mmCIF file of N, CA, C and O in Angstrom:
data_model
loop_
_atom_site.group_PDB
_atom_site.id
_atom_site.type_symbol
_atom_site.label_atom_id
_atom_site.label_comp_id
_atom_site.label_asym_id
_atom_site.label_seq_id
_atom_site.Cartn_x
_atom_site.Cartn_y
_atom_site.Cartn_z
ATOM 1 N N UNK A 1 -19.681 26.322 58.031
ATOM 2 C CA UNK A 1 -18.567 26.613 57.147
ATOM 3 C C UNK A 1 -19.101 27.280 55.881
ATOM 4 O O UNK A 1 -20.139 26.849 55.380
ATOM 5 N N UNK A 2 -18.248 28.620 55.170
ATOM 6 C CA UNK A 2 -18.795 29.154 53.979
ATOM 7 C C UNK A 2 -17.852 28.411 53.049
ATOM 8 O O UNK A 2 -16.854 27.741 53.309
ATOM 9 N N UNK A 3 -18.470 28.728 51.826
ATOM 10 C CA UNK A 3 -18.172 28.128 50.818
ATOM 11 C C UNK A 3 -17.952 29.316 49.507
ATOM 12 O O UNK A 3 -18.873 30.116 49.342
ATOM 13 N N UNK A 4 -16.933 29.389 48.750
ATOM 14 C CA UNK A 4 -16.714 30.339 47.678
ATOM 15 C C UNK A 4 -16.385 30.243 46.427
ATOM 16 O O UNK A 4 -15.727 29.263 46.077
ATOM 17 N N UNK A 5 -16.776 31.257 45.460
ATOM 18 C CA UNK A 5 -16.461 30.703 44.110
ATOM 19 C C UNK A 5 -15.108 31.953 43.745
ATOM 20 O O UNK A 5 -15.410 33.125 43.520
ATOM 21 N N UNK A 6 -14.231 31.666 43.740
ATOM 22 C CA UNK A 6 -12.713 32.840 43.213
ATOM 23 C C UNK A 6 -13.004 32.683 41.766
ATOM 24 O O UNK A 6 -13.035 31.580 41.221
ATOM 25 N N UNK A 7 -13.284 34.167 40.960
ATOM 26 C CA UNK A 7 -12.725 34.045 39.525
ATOM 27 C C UNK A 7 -11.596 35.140 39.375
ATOM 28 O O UNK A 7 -11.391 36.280 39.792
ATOM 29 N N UNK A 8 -11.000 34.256 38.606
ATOM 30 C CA UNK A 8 -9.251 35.000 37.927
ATOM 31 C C UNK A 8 -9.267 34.775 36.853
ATOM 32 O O UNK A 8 -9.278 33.622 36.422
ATOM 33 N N UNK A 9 -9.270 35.489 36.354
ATOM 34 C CA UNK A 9 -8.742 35.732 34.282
ATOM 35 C C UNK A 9 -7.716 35.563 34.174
ATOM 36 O O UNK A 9 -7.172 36.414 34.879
ATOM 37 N N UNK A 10 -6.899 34.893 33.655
ATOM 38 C CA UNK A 10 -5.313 34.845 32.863
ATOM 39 C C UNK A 10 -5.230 34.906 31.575
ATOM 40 O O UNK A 10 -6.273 34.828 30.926
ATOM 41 N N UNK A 11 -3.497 35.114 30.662
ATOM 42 C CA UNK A 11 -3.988 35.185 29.598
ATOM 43 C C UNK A 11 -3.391 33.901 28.957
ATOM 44 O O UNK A 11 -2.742 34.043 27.921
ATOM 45 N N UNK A 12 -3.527 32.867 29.396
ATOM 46 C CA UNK A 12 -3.364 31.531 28.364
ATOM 47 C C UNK A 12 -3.751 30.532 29.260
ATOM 48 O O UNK A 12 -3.644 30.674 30.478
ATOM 49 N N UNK A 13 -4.232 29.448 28.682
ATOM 50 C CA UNK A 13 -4.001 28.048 29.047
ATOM 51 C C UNK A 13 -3.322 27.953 30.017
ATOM 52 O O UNK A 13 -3.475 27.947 31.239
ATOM 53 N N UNK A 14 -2.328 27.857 29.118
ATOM 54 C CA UNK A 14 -0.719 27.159 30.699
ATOM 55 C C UNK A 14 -0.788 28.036 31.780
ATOM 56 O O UNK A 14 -0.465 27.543 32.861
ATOM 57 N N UNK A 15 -1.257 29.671 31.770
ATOM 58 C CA UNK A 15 -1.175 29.906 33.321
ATOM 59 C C UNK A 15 -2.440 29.066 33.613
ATOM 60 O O UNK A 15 -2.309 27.843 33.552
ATOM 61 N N UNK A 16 -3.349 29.456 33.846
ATOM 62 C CA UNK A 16 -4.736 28.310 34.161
ATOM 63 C C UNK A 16 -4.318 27.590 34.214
ATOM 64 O O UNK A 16 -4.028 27.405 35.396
ATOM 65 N N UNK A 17 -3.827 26.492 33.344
ATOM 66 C CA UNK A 17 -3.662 25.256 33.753
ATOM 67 C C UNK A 17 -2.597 25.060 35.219
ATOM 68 O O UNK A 17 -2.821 24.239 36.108
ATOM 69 N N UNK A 18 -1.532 25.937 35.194
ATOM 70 C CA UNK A 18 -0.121 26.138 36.237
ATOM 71 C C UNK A 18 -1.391 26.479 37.255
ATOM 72 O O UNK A 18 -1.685 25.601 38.066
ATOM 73 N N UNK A 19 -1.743 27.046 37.254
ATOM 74 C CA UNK A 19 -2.425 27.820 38.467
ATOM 75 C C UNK A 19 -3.623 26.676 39.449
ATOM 76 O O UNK A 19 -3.723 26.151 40.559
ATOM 77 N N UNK A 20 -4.364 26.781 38.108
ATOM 78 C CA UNK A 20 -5.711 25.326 38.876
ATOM 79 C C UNK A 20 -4.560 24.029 39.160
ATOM 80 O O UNK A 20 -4.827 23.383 40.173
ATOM 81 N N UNK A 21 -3.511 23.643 38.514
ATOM 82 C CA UNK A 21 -3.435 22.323 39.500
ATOM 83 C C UNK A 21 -2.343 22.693 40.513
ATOM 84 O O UNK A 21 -2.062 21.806 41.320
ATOM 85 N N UNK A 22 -1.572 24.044 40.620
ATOM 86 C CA UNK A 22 -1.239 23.843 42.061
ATOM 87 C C UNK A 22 -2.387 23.865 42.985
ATOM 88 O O UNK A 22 -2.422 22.885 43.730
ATOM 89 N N UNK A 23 -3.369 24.753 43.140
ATOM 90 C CA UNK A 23 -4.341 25.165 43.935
ATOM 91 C C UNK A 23 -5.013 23.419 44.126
ATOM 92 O O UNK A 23 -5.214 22.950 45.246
ATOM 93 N N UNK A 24 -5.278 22.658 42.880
ATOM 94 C CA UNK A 24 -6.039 21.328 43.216
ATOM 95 C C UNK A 24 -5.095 20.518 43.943
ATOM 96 O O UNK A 24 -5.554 19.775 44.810
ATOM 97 N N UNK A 25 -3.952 20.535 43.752
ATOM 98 C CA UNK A 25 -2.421 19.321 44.154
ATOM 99 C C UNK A 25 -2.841 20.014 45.604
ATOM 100 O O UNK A 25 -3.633 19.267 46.179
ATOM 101 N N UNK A 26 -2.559 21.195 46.360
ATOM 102 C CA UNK A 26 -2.026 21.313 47.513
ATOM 103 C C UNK A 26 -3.482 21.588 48.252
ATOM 104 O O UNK A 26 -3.382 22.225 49.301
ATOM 105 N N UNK A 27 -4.706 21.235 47.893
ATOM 106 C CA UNK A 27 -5.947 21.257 48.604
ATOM 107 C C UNK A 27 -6.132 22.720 48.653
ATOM 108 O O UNK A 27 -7.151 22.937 49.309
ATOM 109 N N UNK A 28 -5.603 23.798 48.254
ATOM 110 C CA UNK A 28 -6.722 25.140 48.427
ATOM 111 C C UNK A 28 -7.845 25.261 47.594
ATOM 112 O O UNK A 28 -8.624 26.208 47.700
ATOM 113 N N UNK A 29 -8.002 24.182 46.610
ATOM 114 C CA UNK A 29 -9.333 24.227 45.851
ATOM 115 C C UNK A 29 -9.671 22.829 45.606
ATOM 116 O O UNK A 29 -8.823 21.955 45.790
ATOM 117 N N UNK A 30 -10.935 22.537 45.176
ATOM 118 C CA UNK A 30 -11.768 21.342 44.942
ATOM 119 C C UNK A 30 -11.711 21.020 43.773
ATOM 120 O O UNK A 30 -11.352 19.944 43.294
ATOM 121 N N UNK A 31 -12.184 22.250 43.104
ATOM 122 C CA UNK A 31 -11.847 21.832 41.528
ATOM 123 C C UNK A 31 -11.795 23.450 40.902
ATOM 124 O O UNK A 31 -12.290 24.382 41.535
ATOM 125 N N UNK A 32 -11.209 23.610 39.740
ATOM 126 C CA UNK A 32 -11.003 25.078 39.084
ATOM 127 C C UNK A 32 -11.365 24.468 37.484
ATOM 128 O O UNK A 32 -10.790 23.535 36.923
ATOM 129 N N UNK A 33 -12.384 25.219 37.008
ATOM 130 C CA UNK A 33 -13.022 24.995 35.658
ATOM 131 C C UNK A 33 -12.212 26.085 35.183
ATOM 132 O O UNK A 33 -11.867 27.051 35.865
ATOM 133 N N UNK A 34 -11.972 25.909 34.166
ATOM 134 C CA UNK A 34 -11.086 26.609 33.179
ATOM 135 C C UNK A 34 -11.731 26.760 31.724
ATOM 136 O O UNK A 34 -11.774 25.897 30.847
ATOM 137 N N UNK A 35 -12.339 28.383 31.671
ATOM 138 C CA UNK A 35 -13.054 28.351 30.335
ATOM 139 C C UNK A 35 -12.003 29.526 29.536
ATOM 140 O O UNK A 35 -11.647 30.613 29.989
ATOM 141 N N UNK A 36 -11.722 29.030 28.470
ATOM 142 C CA UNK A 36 -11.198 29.114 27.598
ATOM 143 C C UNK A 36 -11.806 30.649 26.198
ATOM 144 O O UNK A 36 -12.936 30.631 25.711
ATOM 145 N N UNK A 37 -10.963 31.536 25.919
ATOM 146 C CA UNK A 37 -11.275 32.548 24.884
ATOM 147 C C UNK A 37 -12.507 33.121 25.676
ATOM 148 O O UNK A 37 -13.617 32.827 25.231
ATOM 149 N N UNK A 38 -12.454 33.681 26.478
ATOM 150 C CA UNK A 38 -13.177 34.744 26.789
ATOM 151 C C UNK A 38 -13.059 35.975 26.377
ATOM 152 O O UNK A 38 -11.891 36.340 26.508
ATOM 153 N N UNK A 39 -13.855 36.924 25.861
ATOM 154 C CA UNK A 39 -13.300 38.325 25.325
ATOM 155 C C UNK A 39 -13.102 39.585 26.408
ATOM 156 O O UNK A 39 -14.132 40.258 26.459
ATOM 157 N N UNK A 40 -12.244 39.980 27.118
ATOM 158 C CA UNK A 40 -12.244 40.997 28.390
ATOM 159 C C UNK A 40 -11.956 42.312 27.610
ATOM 160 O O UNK A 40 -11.150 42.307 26.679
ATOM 161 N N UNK A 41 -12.631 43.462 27.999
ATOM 162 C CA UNK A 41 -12.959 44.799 27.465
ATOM 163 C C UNK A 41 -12.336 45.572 29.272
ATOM 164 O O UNK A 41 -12.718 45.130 30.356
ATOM 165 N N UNK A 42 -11.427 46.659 29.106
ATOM 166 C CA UNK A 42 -11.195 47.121 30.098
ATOM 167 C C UNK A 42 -10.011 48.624 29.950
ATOM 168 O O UNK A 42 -9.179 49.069 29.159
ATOM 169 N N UNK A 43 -10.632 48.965 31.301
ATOM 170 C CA UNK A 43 -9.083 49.791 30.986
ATOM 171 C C UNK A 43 -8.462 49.888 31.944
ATOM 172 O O UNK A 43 -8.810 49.755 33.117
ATOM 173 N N UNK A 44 -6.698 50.326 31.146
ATOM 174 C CA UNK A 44 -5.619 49.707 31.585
ATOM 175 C C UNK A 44 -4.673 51.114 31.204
ATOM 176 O O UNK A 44 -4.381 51.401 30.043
ATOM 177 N N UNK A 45 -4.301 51.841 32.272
ATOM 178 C CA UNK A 45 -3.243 53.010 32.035
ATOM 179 C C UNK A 45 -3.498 53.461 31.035
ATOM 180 O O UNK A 45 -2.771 53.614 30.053
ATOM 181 N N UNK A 46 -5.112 53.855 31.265
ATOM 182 C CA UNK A 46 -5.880 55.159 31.130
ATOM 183 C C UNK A 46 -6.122 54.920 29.143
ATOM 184 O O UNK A 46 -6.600 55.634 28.261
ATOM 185 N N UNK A 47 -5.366 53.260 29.180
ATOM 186 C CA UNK A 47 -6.314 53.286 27.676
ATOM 187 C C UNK A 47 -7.577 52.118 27.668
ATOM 188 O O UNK A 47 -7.688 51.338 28.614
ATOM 189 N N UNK A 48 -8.220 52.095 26.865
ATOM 190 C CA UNK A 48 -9.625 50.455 26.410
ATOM 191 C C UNK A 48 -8.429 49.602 25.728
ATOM 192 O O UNK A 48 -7.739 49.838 24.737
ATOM 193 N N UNK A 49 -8.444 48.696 26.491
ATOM 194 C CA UNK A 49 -7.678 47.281 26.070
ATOM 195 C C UNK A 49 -9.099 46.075 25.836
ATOM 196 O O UNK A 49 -10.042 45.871 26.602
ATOM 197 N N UNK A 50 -8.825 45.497 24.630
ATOM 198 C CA UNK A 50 -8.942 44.358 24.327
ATOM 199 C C UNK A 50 -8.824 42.764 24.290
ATOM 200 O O UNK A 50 -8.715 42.163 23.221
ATOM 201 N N UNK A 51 -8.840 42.412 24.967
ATOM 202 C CA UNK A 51 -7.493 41.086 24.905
ATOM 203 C C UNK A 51 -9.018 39.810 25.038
ATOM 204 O O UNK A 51 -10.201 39.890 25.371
ATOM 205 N N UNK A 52 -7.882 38.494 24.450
ATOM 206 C CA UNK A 52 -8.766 37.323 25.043
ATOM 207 C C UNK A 52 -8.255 36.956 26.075
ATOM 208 O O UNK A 52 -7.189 37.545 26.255
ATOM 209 N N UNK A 53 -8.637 35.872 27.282
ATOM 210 C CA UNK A 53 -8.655 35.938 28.513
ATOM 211 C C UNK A 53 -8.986 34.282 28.408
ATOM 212 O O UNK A 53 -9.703 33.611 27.666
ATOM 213 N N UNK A 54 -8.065 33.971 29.570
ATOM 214 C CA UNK A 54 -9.222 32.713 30.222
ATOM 215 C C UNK A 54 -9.911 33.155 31.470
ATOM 216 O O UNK A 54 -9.759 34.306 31.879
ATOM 217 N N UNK A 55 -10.492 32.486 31.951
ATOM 218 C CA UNK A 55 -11.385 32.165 33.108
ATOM 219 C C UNK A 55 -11.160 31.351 33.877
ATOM 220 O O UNK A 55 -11.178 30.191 33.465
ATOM 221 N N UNK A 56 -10.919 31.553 35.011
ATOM 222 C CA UNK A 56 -10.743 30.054 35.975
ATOM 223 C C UNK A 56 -11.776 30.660 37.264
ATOM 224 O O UNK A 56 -11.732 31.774 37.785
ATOM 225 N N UNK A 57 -12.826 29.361 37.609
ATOM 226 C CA UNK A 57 -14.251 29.096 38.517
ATOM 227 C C UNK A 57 -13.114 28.178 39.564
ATOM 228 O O UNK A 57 -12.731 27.032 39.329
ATOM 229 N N UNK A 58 -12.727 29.008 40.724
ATOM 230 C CA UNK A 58 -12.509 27.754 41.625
ATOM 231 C C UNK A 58 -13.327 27.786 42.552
ATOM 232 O O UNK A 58 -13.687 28.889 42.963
ATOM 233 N N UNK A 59 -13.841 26.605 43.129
ATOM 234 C CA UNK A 59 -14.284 26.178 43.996
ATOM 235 C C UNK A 59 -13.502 25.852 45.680
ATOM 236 O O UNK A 59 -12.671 24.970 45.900
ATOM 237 N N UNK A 60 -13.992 26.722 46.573
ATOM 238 C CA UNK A 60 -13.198 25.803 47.680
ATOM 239 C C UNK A 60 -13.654 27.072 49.229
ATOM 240 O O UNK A 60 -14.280 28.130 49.296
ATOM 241 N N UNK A 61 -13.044 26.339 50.068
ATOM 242 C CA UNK A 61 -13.735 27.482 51.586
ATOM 243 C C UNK A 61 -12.557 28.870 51.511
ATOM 244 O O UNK A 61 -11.378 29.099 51.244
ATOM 245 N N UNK A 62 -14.200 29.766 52.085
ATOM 246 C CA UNK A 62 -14.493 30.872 52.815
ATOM 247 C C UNK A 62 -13.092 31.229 53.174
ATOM 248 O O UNK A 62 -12.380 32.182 52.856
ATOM 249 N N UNK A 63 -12.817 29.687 54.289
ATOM 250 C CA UNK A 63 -11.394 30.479 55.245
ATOM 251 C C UNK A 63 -10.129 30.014 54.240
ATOM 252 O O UNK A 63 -9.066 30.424 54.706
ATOM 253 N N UNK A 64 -10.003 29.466 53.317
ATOM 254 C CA UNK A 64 -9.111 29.907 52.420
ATOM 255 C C UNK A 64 -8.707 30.904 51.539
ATOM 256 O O UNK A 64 -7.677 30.789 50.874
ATOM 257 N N UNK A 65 -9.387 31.807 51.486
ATOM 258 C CA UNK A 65 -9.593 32.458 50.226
ATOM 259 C C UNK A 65 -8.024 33.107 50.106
ATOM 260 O O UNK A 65 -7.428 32.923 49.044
ATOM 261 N N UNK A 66 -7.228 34.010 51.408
ATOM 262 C CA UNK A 66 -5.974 34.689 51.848
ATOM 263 C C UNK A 66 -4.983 33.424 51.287
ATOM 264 O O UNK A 66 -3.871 33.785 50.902
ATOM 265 N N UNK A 67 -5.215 32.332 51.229
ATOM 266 C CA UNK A 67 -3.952 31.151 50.745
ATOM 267 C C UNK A 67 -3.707 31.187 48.901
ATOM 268 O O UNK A 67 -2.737 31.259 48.146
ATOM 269 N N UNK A 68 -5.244 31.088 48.759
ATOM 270 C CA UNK A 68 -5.508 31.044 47.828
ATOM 271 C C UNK A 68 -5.184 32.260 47.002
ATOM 272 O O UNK A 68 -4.496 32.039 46.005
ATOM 273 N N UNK A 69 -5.686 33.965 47.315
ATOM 274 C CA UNK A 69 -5.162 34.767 46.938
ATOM 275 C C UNK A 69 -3.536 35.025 46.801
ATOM 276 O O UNK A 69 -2.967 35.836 46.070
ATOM 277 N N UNK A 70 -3.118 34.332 47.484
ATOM 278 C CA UNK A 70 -1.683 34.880 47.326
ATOM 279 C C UNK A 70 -0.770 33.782 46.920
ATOM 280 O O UNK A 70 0.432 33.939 47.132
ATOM 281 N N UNK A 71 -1.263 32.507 46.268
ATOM 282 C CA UNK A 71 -0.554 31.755 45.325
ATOM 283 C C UNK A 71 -1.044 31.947 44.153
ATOM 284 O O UNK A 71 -0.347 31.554 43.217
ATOM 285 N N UNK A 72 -2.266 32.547 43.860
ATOM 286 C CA UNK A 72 -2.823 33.260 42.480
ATOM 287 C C UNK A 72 -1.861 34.177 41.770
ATOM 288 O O UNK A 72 -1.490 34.100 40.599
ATOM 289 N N UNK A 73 -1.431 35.299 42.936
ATOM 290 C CA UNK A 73 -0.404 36.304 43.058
ATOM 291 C C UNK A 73 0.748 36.210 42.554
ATOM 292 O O UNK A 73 1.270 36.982 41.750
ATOM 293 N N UNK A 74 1.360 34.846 43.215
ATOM 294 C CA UNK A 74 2.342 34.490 42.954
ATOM 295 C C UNK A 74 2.783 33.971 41.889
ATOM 296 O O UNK A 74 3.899 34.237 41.444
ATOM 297 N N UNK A 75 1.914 33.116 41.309
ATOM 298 C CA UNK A 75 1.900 32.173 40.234
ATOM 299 C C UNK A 75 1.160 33.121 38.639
ATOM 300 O O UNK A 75 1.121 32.752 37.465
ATOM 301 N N UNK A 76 0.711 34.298 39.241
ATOM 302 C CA UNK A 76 -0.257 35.138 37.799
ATOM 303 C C UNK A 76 1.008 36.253 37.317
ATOM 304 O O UNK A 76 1.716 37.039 37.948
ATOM 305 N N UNK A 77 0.873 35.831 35.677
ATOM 306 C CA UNK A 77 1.698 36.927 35.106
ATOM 307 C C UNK A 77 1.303 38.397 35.138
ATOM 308 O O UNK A 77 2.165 39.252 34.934
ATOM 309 N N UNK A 78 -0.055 38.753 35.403
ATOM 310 C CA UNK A 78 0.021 39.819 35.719
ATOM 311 C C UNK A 78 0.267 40.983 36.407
ATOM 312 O O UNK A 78 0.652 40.599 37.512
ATOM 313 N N UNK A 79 0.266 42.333 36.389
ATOM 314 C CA UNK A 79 0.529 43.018 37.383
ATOM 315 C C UNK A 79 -0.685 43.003 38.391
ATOM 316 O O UNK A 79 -0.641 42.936 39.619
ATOM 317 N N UNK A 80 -1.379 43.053 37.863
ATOM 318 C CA UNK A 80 -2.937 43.377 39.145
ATOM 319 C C UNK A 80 -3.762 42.481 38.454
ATOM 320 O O UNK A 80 -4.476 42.719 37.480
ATOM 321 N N UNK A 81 -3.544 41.110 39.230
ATOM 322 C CA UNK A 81 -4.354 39.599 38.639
ATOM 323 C C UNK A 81 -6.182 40.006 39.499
ATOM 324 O O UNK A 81 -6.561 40.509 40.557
ATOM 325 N N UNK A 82 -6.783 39.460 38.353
ATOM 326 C CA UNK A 82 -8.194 39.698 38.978
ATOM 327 C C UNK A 82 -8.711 38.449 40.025
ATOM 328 O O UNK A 82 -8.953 37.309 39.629
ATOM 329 N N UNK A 83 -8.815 38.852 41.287
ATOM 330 C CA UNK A 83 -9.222 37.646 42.043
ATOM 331 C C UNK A 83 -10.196 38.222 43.117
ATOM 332 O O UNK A 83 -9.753 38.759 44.133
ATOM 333 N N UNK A 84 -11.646 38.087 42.851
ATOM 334 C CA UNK A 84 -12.684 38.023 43.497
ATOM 335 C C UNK A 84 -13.644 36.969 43.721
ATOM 336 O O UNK A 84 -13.939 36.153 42.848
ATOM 337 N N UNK A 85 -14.145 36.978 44.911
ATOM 338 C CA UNK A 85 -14.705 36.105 45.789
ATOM 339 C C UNK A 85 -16.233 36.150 45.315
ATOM 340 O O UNK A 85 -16.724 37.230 44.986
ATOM 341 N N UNK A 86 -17.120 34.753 45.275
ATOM 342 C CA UNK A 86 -18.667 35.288 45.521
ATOM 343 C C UNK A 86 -19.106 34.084 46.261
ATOM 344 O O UNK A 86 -18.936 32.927 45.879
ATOM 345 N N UNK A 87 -19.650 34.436 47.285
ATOM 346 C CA UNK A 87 -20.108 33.413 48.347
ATOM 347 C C UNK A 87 -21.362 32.260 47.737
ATOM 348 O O UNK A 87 -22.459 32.566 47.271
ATOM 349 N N UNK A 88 -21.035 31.478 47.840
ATOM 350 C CA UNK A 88 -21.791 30.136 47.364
ATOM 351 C C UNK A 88 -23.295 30.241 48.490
ATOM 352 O O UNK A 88 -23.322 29.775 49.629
ATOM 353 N N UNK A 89 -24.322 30.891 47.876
ATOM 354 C CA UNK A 89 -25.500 30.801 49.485
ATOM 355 C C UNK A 89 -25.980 29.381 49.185
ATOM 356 O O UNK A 89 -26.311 28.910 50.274
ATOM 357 N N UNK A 90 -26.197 28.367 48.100
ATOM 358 C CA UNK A 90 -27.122 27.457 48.517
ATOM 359 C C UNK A 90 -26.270 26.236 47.073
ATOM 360 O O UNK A 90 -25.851 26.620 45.981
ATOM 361 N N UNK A 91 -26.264 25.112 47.494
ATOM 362 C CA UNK A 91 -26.084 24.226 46.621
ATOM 363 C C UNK A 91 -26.896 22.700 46.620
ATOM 364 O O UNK A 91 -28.081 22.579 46.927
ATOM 365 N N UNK A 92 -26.221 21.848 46.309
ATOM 366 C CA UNK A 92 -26.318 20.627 45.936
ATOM 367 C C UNK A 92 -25.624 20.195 47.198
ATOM 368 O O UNK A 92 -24.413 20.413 47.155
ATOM 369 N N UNK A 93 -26.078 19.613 48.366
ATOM 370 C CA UNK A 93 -25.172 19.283 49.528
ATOM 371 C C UNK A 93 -24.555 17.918 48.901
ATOM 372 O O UNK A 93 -23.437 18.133 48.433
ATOM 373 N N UNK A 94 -24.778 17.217 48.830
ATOM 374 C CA UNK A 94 -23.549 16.531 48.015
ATOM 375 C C UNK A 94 -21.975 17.216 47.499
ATOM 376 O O UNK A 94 -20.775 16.970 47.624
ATOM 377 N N UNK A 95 -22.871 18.215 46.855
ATOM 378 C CA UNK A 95 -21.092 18.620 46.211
ATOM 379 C C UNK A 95 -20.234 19.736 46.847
ATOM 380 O O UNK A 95 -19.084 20.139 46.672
ATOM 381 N N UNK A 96 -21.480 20.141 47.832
ATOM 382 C CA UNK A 96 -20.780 20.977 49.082
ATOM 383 C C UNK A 96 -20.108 20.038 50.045
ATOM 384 O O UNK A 96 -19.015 20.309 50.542
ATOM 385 N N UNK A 97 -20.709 19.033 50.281
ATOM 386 C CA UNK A 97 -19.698 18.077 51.071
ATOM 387 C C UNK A 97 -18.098 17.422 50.109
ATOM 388 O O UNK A 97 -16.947 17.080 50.380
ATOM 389 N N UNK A 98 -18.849 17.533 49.097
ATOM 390 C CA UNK A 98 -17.180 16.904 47.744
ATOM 391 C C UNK A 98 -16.298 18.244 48.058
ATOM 392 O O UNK A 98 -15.231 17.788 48.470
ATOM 393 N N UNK A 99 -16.206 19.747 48.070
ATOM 394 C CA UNK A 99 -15.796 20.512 48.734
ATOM 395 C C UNK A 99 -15.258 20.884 49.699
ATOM 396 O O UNK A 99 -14.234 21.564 49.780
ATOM 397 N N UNK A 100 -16.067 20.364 50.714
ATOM 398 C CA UNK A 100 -15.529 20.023 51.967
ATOM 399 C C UNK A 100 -14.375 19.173 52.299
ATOM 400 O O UNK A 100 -13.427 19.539 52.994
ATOM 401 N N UNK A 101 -14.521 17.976 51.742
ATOM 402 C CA UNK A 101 -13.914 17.069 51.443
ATOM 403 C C UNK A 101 -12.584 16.875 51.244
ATOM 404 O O UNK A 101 -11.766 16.188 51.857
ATOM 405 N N UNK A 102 -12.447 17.899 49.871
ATOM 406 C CA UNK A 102 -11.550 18.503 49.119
ATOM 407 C C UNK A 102 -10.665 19.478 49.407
ATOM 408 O O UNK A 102 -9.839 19.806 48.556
ATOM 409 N N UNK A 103 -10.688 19.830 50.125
ATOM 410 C CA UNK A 103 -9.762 21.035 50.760
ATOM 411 C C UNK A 103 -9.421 20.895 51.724
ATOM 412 O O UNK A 103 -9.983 19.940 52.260
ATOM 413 N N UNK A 104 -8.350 21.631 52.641
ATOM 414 C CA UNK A 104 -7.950 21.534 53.733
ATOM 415 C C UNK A 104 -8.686 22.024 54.565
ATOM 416 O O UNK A 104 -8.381 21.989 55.757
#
């Protein structure tokens, strides 16, 4: 079984917060760390936008990621929410099994 880390930027708290505990309540994630005032530099219809950002680290499987993407979707105020995957190659088997565990 693979194992993945999804990060999504939002722009407040309450989505993060809305977002990590549906994903934790309905088992598509293990746990979602939520870091707070991040500074995101980008562009956006062809201008450099500024903004602060949160961060959300979720944790959870490979073969979720399509569930997971598309309650991100659903639940993100943005138009084009950032949600990319990076494959977990090696951990703490303990907390790969709390993972396991943890999800459907």
């Amino acid at each position: 079984m693979s194992y993945i880390i999804i990060l999504s930027n939002t722009n407040s708290m309450d989505s993060a917060e809305t977002i990590a505990n549906f994903l934790v309540k309905e088992k598509l994630a293990a746990c979602v760390n939520i870091i707070p005032k991040i500074k995101s530099i980008y562009t956006w219809q062809n201008k450099i936008e500024k903004e602060e950002e949160v961060l959300m680290l979720i944790k959870t499987k490979q073969s979720l990621f399509n569930q997971v993407k598309e309650k991100i979707t659903l639940l993100h105020p943005y138009e084009v929410p950032e949600i990319i995957s990076i494959d977990i190659k090696d951990g703490n088997k303990n907390y790969i099994d709390w993972i396991k565990n943890n999800t459907l």
